[in-house]
mmCIF file of C-alpha atoms in Angstrom:
data_model
loop_
_atom_site.group_PDB
_atom_site.id
_atom_site.type_symbol
_atom_site.label_atom_id
_atom_site.label_comp_id
_atom_site.label_asym_id
_atom_site.label_seq_id
_atom_site.Cartn_x
_atom_site.Cartn_y
_atom_site.Cartn_z
ATOM 1 C CA UNK A 1 -109.449 95.316 15.516
ATOM 2 C CA UNK A 2 -108.435 96.785 18.857
ATOM 3 C CA UNK A 3 -105.475 98.576 20.305
ATOM 4 C CA UNK A 4 -103.393 97.839 23.388
ATOM 5 C CA UNK A 5 -101.349 100.408 25.260
ATOM 6 C CA UNK A 6 -99.211 97.618 26.737
ATOM 7 C CA UNK A 7 -97.213 94.879 24.986
ATOM 8 C CA UNK A 8 -99.400 91.843 24.342
ATOM 9 C CA UNK A 9 -96.987 89.656 26.318
ATOM 10 C CA UNK A 10 -97.976 91.664 29.409
ATOM 11 C CA UNK A 11 -101.726 91.564 28.742
ATOM 12 C CA UNK A 12 -102.261 87.841 28.003
ATOM 13 C CA UNK A 13 -101.110 84.945 30.169
ATOM 14 C CA UNK A 14 -100.727 82.307 27.416
ATOM 15 C CA UNK A 15 -99.877 82.635 23.733
ATOM 16 C CA UNK A 16 -101.415 79.717 21.846
ATOM 17 C CA UNK A 17 -99.223 79.529 18.768
ATOM 18 C CA UNK A 18 -99.761 77.897 15.428
ATOM 19 C CA UNK A 19 -96.587 76.371 14.010
ATOM 20 C CA UNK A 20 -96.109 76.294 10.235
ATOM 21 C CA UNK A 21 -96.022 79.853 8.945
ATOM 22 C CA UNK A 22 -95.593 81.291 12.448
ATOM 23 C CA UNK A 23 -92.555 79.620 14.047
ATOM 24 C CA UNK A 24 -91.213 77.700 11.065
ATOM 25 C CA UNK A 25 -91.907 77.142 7.391
ATOM 26 C CA UNK A 26 -91.296 73.532 6.498
ATOM 27 C CA UNK A 27 -88.327 72.835 8.755
ATOM 28 C CA UNK A 28 -86.834 76.315 8.429
ATOM 29 C CA UNK A 29 -87.257 78.848 11.273
ATOM 30 C CA UNK A 30 -89.166 82.052 10.628
ATOM 31 C CA UNK A 31 -86.559 84.822 11.053
ATOM 32 C CA UNK A 32 -86.776 86.437 14.470
ATOM 33 C CA UNK A 33 -89.419 84.041 15.822
ATOM 34 C CA UNK A 34 -87.209 82.305 18.393
ATOM 35 C CA UNK A 35 -85.849 85.592 19.743
ATOM 36 C CA UNK A 36 -89.325 87.137 20.023
ATOM 37 C CA UNK A 37 -90.717 84.120 21.868
ATOM 38 C CA UNK A 38 -87.750 84.024 24.242
ATOM 39 C CA UNK A 39 -88.416 87.671 25.138
ATOM 40 C CA UNK A 40 -92.158 87.014 25.554
ATOM 41 C CA UNK A 41 -91.345 84.171 27.957
ATOM 42 C CA UNK A 42 -88.962 86.424 29.857
ATOM 43 C CA UNK A 43 -91.844 88.870 30.345
ATOM 44 C CA UNK A 44 -93.939 86.114 31.930
ATOM 45 C CA UNK A 45 -96.027 84.930 28.992
ATOM 46 C CA UNK A 46 -96.459 81.156 28.805
ATOM 47 C CA UNK A 47 -96.326 79.488 25.401
ATOM 48 C CA UNK A 48 -98.477 76.669 24.070
ATOM 49 C CA UNK A 49 -98.337 75.219 20.586
ATOM 50 C CA UNK A 50 -101.596 74.157 18.939
ATOM 51 C CA UNK A 51 -101.540 72.280 15.657
ATOM 52 C CA UNK A 52 -104.004 70.639 13.302
ATOM 53 C CA UNK A 53 -101.255 68.175 12.365
ATOM 54 C CA UNK A 54 -102.415 64.814 13.724
ATOM 55 C CA UNK A 55 -99.591 62.738 12.266
ATOM 56 C CA UNK A 56 -96.880 63.620 14.819
ATOM 57 C CA UNK A 57 -96.951 62.848 18.531
ATOM 58 C CA UNK A 58 -96.611 65.818 20.920
ATOM 59 C CA UNK A 59 -93.042 64.685 21.674
ATOM 60 C CA UNK A 60 -92.098 64.675 17.996
ATOM 61 C CA UNK A 61 -93.718 68.065 17.480
ATOM 62 C CA UNK A 62 -91.903 69.506 20.508
ATOM 63 C CA UNK A 63 -88.616 68.195 19.127
ATOM 64 C CA UNK A 64 -89.230 69.985 15.827
ATOM 65 C CA UNK A 65 -90.114 73.247 17.593
ATOM 66 C CA UNK A 66 -86.957 72.956 19.703
ATOM 67 C CA UNK A 67 -84.912 72.236 16.573
ATOM 68 C CA UNK A 68 -85.817 75.658 15.146
ATOM 69 C CA UNK A 69 -84.705 77.427 18.316
ATOM 70 C CA UNK A 70 -87.813 77.531 20.525
ATOM 71 C CA UNK A 71 -87.444 75.237 23.561
ATOM 72 C CA UNK A 72 -90.598 73.129 23.927
ATOM 73 C CA UNK A 73 -91.699 70.028 25.813
ATOM 74 C CA UNK A 74 -94.398 67.522 24.911
ATOM 75 C CA UNK A 75 -96.756 69.003 27.508
ATOM 76 C CA UNK A 76 -96.543 72.388 25.724
ATOM 77 C CA UNK A 77 -98.056 70.897 22.539
ATOM 78 C CA UNK A 78 -101.763 70.412 21.872
ATOM 79 C CA UNK A 79 -102.786 68.552 18.711
ATOM 80 C CA UNK A 80 -105.994 67.951 16.808
ATOM 81 C CA UNK A 81 -105.382 64.242 17.495
ATOM 82 C CA UNK A 82 -105.670 64.900 21.240
ATOM 83 C CA UNK A 83 -108.840 66.914 20.688
ATOM 84 C CA UNK A 84 -110.288 64.079 18.582
ATOM 85 C CA UNK A 85 -109.371 61.534 21.251
ATOM 86 C CA UNK A 86 -111.161 63.577 23.939
ATOM 87 C CA UNK A 87 -114.305 63.790 21.777
ATOM 88 C CA UNK A 88 -114.194 59.997 21.370
ATOM 89 C CA UNK A 89 -113.586 59.355 25.069
ATOM 90 C CA UNK A 90 -116.543 61.547 26.016
ATOM 91 C CA UNK A 91 -118.850 59.492 23.790
ATOM 92 C CA UNK A 92 -117.547 55.926 24.146
ATOM 93 C CA UNK A 93 -117.051 53.524 27.063
ATOM 94 C CA UNK A 94 -113.474 52.964 28.199
ATOM 95 C CA UNK A 95 -111.718 50.278 26.178
ATOM 96 C CA UNK A 96 -113.890 50.769 23.082
ATOM 97 C CA UNK A 97 -112.325 49.915 19.747
ATOM 98 C CA UNK A 98 -111.538 52.830 17.433
ATOM 99 C CA UNK A 99 -110.445 52.295 13.835
ATOM 100 C CA UNK A 100 -107.611 54.768 13.259
ATOM 101 C CA UNK A 101 -107.303 56.026 9.691
ATOM 102 C CA UNK A 102 -104.117 57.965 10.304
ATOM 103 C CA UNK A 103 -100.629 57.818 11.730
ATOM 104 C CA UNK A 104 -98.687 57.381 14.939
ATOM 105 C CA UNK A 105 -99.817 60.630 16.562
ATOM 106 C CA UNK A 106 -103.470 59.701 16.220
ATOM 107 C CA UNK A 107 -102.990 56.146 17.479
ATOM 108 C CA UNK A 108 -101.062 57.387 20.529
ATOM 109 C CA UNK A 109 -103.748 59.962 21.318
ATOM 110 C CA UNK A 110 -106.517 57.344 21.131
ATOM 111 C CA UNK A 111 -104.606 54.960 23.381
ATOM 112 C CA UNK A 112 -103.816 57.740 25.876
ATOM 113 C CA UNK A 113 -107.532 58.258 26.655
ATOM 114 C CA UNK A 114 -108.160 54.575 27.333
ATOM 115 C CA UNK A 115 -109.500 53.519 23.956
ATOM 116 C CA UNK A 116 -108.210 50.671 21.799
ATOM 117 C CA UNK A 117 -106.843 51.482 18.307
ATOM 118 C CA UNK A 118 -107.673 48.915 15.602
ATOM 119 C CA UNK A 119 -107.125 48.777 11.844
ATOM 120 C CA UNK A 120 -109.983 46.771 10.316
ATOM 121 C CA UNK A 121 -113.751 47.030 10.102
ATOM 122 C CA UNK A 122 -113.960 43.306 10.878
ATOM 123 C CA UNK A 123 -113.054 44.161 14.493
ATOM 124 C CA UNK A 124 -116.378 46.047 14.756
ATOM 125 C CA UNK A 125 -115.029 49.367 16.047
ATOM 126 C CA UNK A 126 -117.368 51.766 17.816
ATOM 127 C CA UNK A 127 -115.815 54.705 15.985
ATOM 128 C CA UNK A 128 -113.559 55.723 13.123
ATOM 129 C CA UNK A 129 -111.124 58.604 13.540
ATOM 130 C CA UNK A 130 -109.282 60.054 10.551
ATOM 131 C CA UNK A 131 -106.223 62.273 10.474
ATOM 132 C CA UNK A 132 -103.627 63.099 7.843
ATOM 133 C CA UNK A 133 -100.555 60.894 7.640
ATOM 134 C CA UNK A 134 -97.975 60.555 4.873
ATOM 135 C CA UNK A 135 -98.522 57.291 3.025
ATOM 136 C CA UNK A 136 -102.132 56.883 4.158
ATOM 137 C CA UNK A 137 -103.382 53.938 2.105
ATOM 138 C CA UNK A 138 -106.539 53.363 0.129
ATOM 139 C CA UNK A 139 -106.974 50.062 1.963
ATOM 140 C CA UNK A 140 -107.084 51.767 5.362
ATOM 141 C CA UNK A 141 -109.523 54.418 4.116
ATOM 142 C CA UNK A 142 -111.684 51.632 2.670
ATOM 143 C CA UNK A 143 -111.731 49.900 6.071
ATOM 144 C CA UNK A 144 -112.780 53.183 7.647
ATOM 145 C CA UNK A 145 -115.566 53.554 5.099
ATOM 146 C CA UNK A 146 -116.861 50.050 5.811
ATOM 147 C CA UNK A 147 -116.948 50.728 9.559
ATOM 148 C CA UNK A 148 -118.732 54.081 9.156
ATOM 149 C CA UNK A 149 -121.244 52.491 6.793
ATOM 150 C CA UNK A 150 -121.906 49.877 9.486
ATOM 151 C CA UNK A 151 -122.760 52.595 12.012
ATOM 152 C CA UNK A 152 -119.435 53.585 13.620
ATOM 153 C CA UNK A 153 -119.107 57.153 14.900
ATOM 154 C CA UNK A 154 -117.035 59.200 12.423
ATOM 155 C CA UNK A 155 -114.550 61.792 13.775
ATOM 156 C CA UNK A 156 -111.956 63.774 11.788
ATOM 157 C CA UNK A 157 -108.969 65.502 13.344
ATOM 158 C CA UNK A 158 -109.331 68.482 10.997
ATOM 159 C CA UNK A 159 -110.809 69.556 7.688
ATOM 160 C CA UNK A 160 -107.866 71.484 6.221
ATOM 161 C CA UNK A 161 -108.234 71.269 2.454
ATOM 162 C CA UNK A 162 -104.488 71.663 1.880
ATOM 163 C CA UNK A 163 -101.169 71.422 3.708
ATOM 164 C CA UNK A 164 -98.041 73.490 2.974
ATOM 165 C CA UNK A 165 -95.475 72.118 0.571
ATOM 166 C CA UNK A 166 -92.057 73.809 0.828
ATOM 167 C CA UNK A 167 -91.014 75.113 -2.558
ATOM 168 C CA UNK A 168 -94.186 74.029 -4.352
ATOM 169 C CA UNK A 169 -97.968 74.286 -4.494
ATOM 170 C CA UNK A 170 -100.002 73.094 -1.494
ATOM 171 C CA UNK A 171 -100.779 69.382 -1.236
ATOM 172 C CA UNK A 172 -104.154 67.816 -0.380
ATOM 173 C CA UNK A 173 -104.816 67.896 3.349
ATOM 174 C CA UNK A 174 -107.003 65.848 5.643
ATOM 175 C CA UNK A 175 -110.096 67.763 4.585
ATOM 176 C CA UNK A 176 -109.614 66.439 1.066
ATOM 177 C CA UNK A 177 -108.971 62.885 2.273
ATOM 178 C CA UNK A 178 -112.020 62.913 4.562
ATOM 179 C CA UNK A 179 -114.155 63.293 1.444
ATOM 180 C CA UNK A 180 -113.322 59.698 0.464
ATOM 181 C CA UNK A 181 -115.215 58.237 3.441
ATOM 182 C CA UNK A 182 -117.794 61.030 3.483
ATOM 183 C CA UNK A 183 -118.651 60.546 -0.184
ATOM 184 C CA UNK A 184 -118.724 56.758 0.089
ATOM 185 C CA UNK A 185 -120.998 56.713 3.156
ATOM 186 C CA UNK A 186 -122.926 59.997 3.101
ATOM 187 C CA UNK A 187 -121.861 60.552 6.739
ATOM 188 C CA UNK A 188 -120.380 63.881 7.839
ATOM 189 C CA UNK A 189 -117.621 63.593 10.464
ATOM 190 C CA UNK A 190 -117.377 65.449 13.741
ATOM 191 C CA UNK A 191 -114.389 67.736 13.078
ATOM 192 C CA UNK A 192 -112.165 68.591 16.044
ATOM 193 C CA UNK A 193 -109.319 70.752 14.700
ATOM 194 C CA UNK A 194 -109.194 74.478 14.060
ATOM 195 C CA UNK A 195 -111.453 76.390 13.512
ATOM 196 C CA UNK A 196 -113.841 74.067 15.367
ATOM 197 C CA UNK A 197 -114.199 74.331 19.130
ATOM 198 C CA UNK A 198 -112.779 70.966 20.364
ATOM 199 C CA UNK A 199 -109.113 71.915 19.785
ATOM 200 C CA UNK A 200 -109.652 75.331 21.383
ATOM 201 C CA UNK A 201 -111.294 73.650 24.392
ATOM 202 C CA UNK A 202 -108.492 71.074 24.605
ATOM 203 C CA UNK A 203 -105.910 73.864 24.628
ATOM 204 C CA UNK A 204 -107.637 75.786 27.427
ATOM 205 C CA UNK A 205 -108.040 72.614 29.503
ATOM 206 C CA UNK A 206 -104.380 71.651 29.115
ATOM 207 C CA UNK A 207 -102.896 75.114 29.683
ATOM 208 C CA UNK A 208 -105.314 76.488 32.273
ATOM 209 C CA UNK A 209 -105.176 79.804 30.395
ATOM 210 C CA UNK A 210 -107.270 82.588 31.914
ATOM 211 C CA UNK A 211 -106.723 85.074 29.092
ATOM 212 C CA UNK A 212 -105.254 83.306 26.058
ATOM 213 C CA UNK A 213 -104.070 85.008 22.881
ATOM 214 C CA UNK A 214 -104.390 82.870 19.753
ATOM 215 C CA UNK A 215 -101.501 83.535 17.352
ATOM 216 C CA UNK A 216 -101.562 82.317 13.770
ATOM 217 C CA UNK A 217 -101.052 83.012 10.095
ATOM 218 C CA UNK A 218 -104.319 81.637 8.690
ATOM 219 C CA UNK A 219 -107.622 83.470 8.773
ATOM 220 C CA UNK A 220 -109.829 80.428 8.183
ATOM 221 C CA UNK A 221 -108.303 78.255 10.922
ATOM 222 C CA UNK A 222 -106.358 80.216 13.552
ATOM 223 C CA UNK A 223 -108.353 83.452 13.554
ATOM 224 C CA UNK A 224 -111.777 81.959 12.909
ATOM 225 C CA UNK A 225 -111.028 79.369 15.606
ATOM 226 C CA UNK A 226 -110.184 82.132 18.095
ATOM 227 C CA UNK A 227 -113.414 83.938 17.287
ATOM 228 C CA UNK A 228 -115.394 80.705 17.658
ATOM 229 C CA UNK A 229 -113.862 80.237 21.102
ATOM 230 C CA UNK A 230 -114.377 83.833 22.216
ATOM 231 C CA UNK A 231 -110.629 84.524 22.454
ATOM 232 C CA UNK A 232 -108.521 87.429 21.207
ATOM 233 C CA UNK A 233 -106.121 86.792 18.342
ATOM 234 C CA UNK A 234 -102.956 88.059 16.682
ATOM 235 C CA UNK A 235 -102.468 87.544 12.943
ATOM 236 C CA UNK A 236 -98.829 87.465 11.831
ATOM 237 C CA UNK A 237 -97.967 88.075 8.184
ATOM 238 C CA UNK A 238 -95.159 85.505 7.963
ATOM 239 C CA UNK A 239 -97.292 82.699 6.521
ATOM 240 C CA UNK A 240 -100.149 82.189 4.088
ATOM 241 C CA UNK A 241 -102.206 85.334 4.811
ATOM 242 C CA UNK A 242 -101.053 88.596 3.275
ATOM 243 C CA UNK A 243 -102.362 92.133 3.724
ATOM 244 C CA UNK A 244 -104.688 91.904 0.723
ATOM 245 C CA UNK A 245 -106.421 88.831 2.139
ATOM 246 C CA UNK A 246 -106.752 90.507 5.531
ATOM 247 C CA UNK A 247 -108.409 93.570 4.002
ATOM 248 C CA UNK A 248 -111.066 91.296 2.457
ATOM 249 C CA UNK A 249 -111.578 89.108 5.554
ATOM 250 C CA UNK A 250 -115.204 88.348 6.448
ATOM 251 C CA UNK A 251 -116.270 89.159 10.029
ATOM 252 C CA UNK A 252 -115.692 85.640 11.374
ATOM 253 C CA UNK A 253 -112.043 85.758 10.200
ATOM 254 C CA UNK A 254 -111.012 89.191 11.479
ATOM 255 C CA UNK A 255 -108.232 89.269 14.104
ATOM 256 C CA UNK A 256 -108.012 91.426 17.207
ATOM 257 C CA UNK A 257 -104.452 92.478 16.324
ATOM 258 C CA UNK A 258 -102.115 92.248 13.333
ATOM 259 C CA UNK A 259 -98.304 92.344 13.170
ATOM 260 C CA UNK A 260 -95.568 91.658 10.666
ATOM 261 C CA UNK A 261 -94.223 88.822 12.817
ATOM 262 C CA UNK A 262 -93.981 87.525 16.385
ATOM 263 C CA UNK A 263 -92.222 90.687 17.511
ATOM 264 C CA UNK A 264 -95.802 91.965 17.651
ATOM 265 C CA UNK A 265 -96.070 90.226 21.032
ATOM 266 C CA UNK A 266 -93.516 92.615 22.497
ATOM 267 C CA UNK A 267 -94.936 96.013 21.619
ATOM 268 C CA UNK A 268 -98.118 98.056 22.180
ATOM 269 C CA UNK A 269 -100.639 98.144 19.323
ATOM 270 C CA UNK A 270 -101.993 101.596 18.459
ATOM 271 C CA UNK A 271 -105.761 101.890 18.414
ATOM 272 C CA UNK A 272 -107.544 102.897 15.220
ATOM 273 C CA UNK A 273 -109.364 106.147 16.037
ATOM 274 C CA UNK A 274 -112.268 107.507 14.012
ATOM 275 C CA UNK A 275 -112.640 111.282 13.650
ATOM 276 C CA UNK A 276 -114.156 113.574 11.009
ATOM 277 C CA UNK A 277 -114.819 110.700 8.624
ATOM 278 C CA UNK A 278 -111.201 109.508 8.776
ATOM 279 C CA UNK A 279 -109.342 106.640 10.435
ATOM 280 C CA UNK A 280 -106.142 107.384 12.368
ATOM 281 C CA UNK A 281 -103.539 104.874 13.576
ATOM 282 C CA UNK A 282 -100.027 105.746 14.680
ATOM 283 C CA UNK A 283 -98.663 108.221 12.154
ATOM 284 C CA UNK A 284 -101.164 107.334 9.421
ATOM 285 C CA UNK A 285 -104.573 108.659 8.381
ATOM 286 C CA UNK A 286 -107.002 107.046 5.957
ATOM 287 C CA UNK A 287 -109.416 109.713 4.793
ATOM 288 C CA UNK A 288 -112.558 109.755 2.675
ATOM 289 C CA UNK A 289 -112.184 107.840 -0.571
ATOM 290 C CA UNK A 290 -109.344 105.842 1.010
ATOM 291 C CA UNK A 291 -106.862 108.682 0.683
ATOM 292 C CA UNK A 292 -103.791 107.796 2.756
ATOM 293 C CA UNK A 293 -101.344 110.214 4.364
ATOM 294 C CA UNK A 294 -98.669 109.791 6.969
ATOM 295 C CA UNK A 295 -95.463 108.028 7.863
ATOM 296 C CA UNK A 296 -94.090 105.493 10.285
ATOM 297 C CA UNK A 297 -94.824 101.790 10.746
ATOM 298 C CA UNK A 298 -96.703 100.531 7.675
ATOM 299 C CA UNK A 299 -98.613 98.040 9.828
ATOM 300 C CA UNK A 300 -100.325 101.067 11.401
ATOM 301 C CA UNK A 301 -101.463 102.084 7.914
ATOM 302 C CA UNK A 302 -102.720 98.553 7.346
ATOM 303 C CA UNK A 303 -104.658 98.618 10.627
ATOM 304 C CA UNK A 304 -106.402 101.846 9.620
ATOM 305 C CA UNK A 305 -107.113 100.530 6.119
ATOM 306 C CA UNK A 306 -108.574 97.332 7.555
ATOM 307 C CA UNK A 307 -111.078 99.156 9.724
ATOM 308 C CA UNK A 308 -111.976 101.490 6.855
ATOM 309 C CA UNK A 309 -112.458 98.539 4.483
ATOM 310 C CA UNK A 310 -114.448 96.444 6.942
ATOM 311 C CA UNK A 311 -116.783 99.287 7.885
ATOM 312 C CA UNK A 312 -117.322 100.429 4.288
ATOM 313 C CA UNK A 313 -117.478 96.973 2.717
ATOM 314 C CA UNK A 314 -115.095 98.172 -0.019
ATOM 315 C CA UNK A 315 -112.165 95.768 0.259
ATOM 316 C CA UNK A 316 -111.276 96.105 -3.439
ATOM 317 C CA UNK A 317 -110.448 99.813 -3.187
ATOM 318 C CA UNK A 318 -108.534 99.264 0.050
ATOM 319 C CA UNK A 319 -106.486 96.545 -1.666
ATOM 320 C CA UNK A 320 -105.622 98.884 -4.537
ATOM 321 C CA UNK A 321 -104.500 101.533 -2.065
ATOM 322 C CA UNK A 322 -102.349 99.004 -0.179
ATOM 323 C CA UNK A 323 -100.751 97.841 -3.436
ATOM 324 C CA UNK A 324 -99.712 101.407 -4.163
ATOM 325 C CA UNK A 325 -98.294 101.824 -0.654
ATOM 326 C CA UNK A 326 -96.317 98.629 -1.059
#
């Protein structure tokens, strides 16, 4: 975890934002998100929206983002479906048939790169691409399995085990559905969504970002994906990851910065300083044995606790300390 003496919106040219848990939850806006992003734009930061959701087209996704108060156009959106389509186009001749086990967003992405979407194994597709879609049928997954068993290239838009369900427990995601074809055929798919590199590469190609900042709420997709791509990241605590999970994050899932919400784009981030066996950040000090003293922004205390926990390997004690602070 690093510090920045300038607001992040001044340091990075493009914020690559996850959606659910960052800008909205379900179809409800995250409080303060629209205002923070408007101010970041006013300071010159460009916004891009990267999602593992392959069911919606970029236009439909942009409409939803705009609906919650953040103006967006289709060209601002990068999806795992587009990343999957690029992987296919790089491996197949133009006009090749691709069996699409997914929805409208995936079919549009395949067609946009000059490939031909089909729906049955009898059409002898060169590849099968799978992405989550509501109402995805057993029959279509069975067709995909037949084609993969016959030798078709197998690509998956993402491997998310679950997807959010407003007001209830998470539902099975594409990663769970991919196991149907994988188990039936013994073939592992090429996965293109976060945290794998194809979606990160697609985002950089489409935005032309020189110094992107990946912004998300999930350690195992957004933050790990940023680390895989060699980019800096901001974890916001408005979605699925809480402070306790962050304190226990393995190295591959540790963010560059952490903030309560997207207002973290607009402010400097104090550096965690080490001195005399203690960790200092803002007005807080974490001393030996995880003793905590100080006052001010509690995120500064969390930053210091994170570094202390990660360097000591004692996340459990750090979590207990954070629970008492909370």
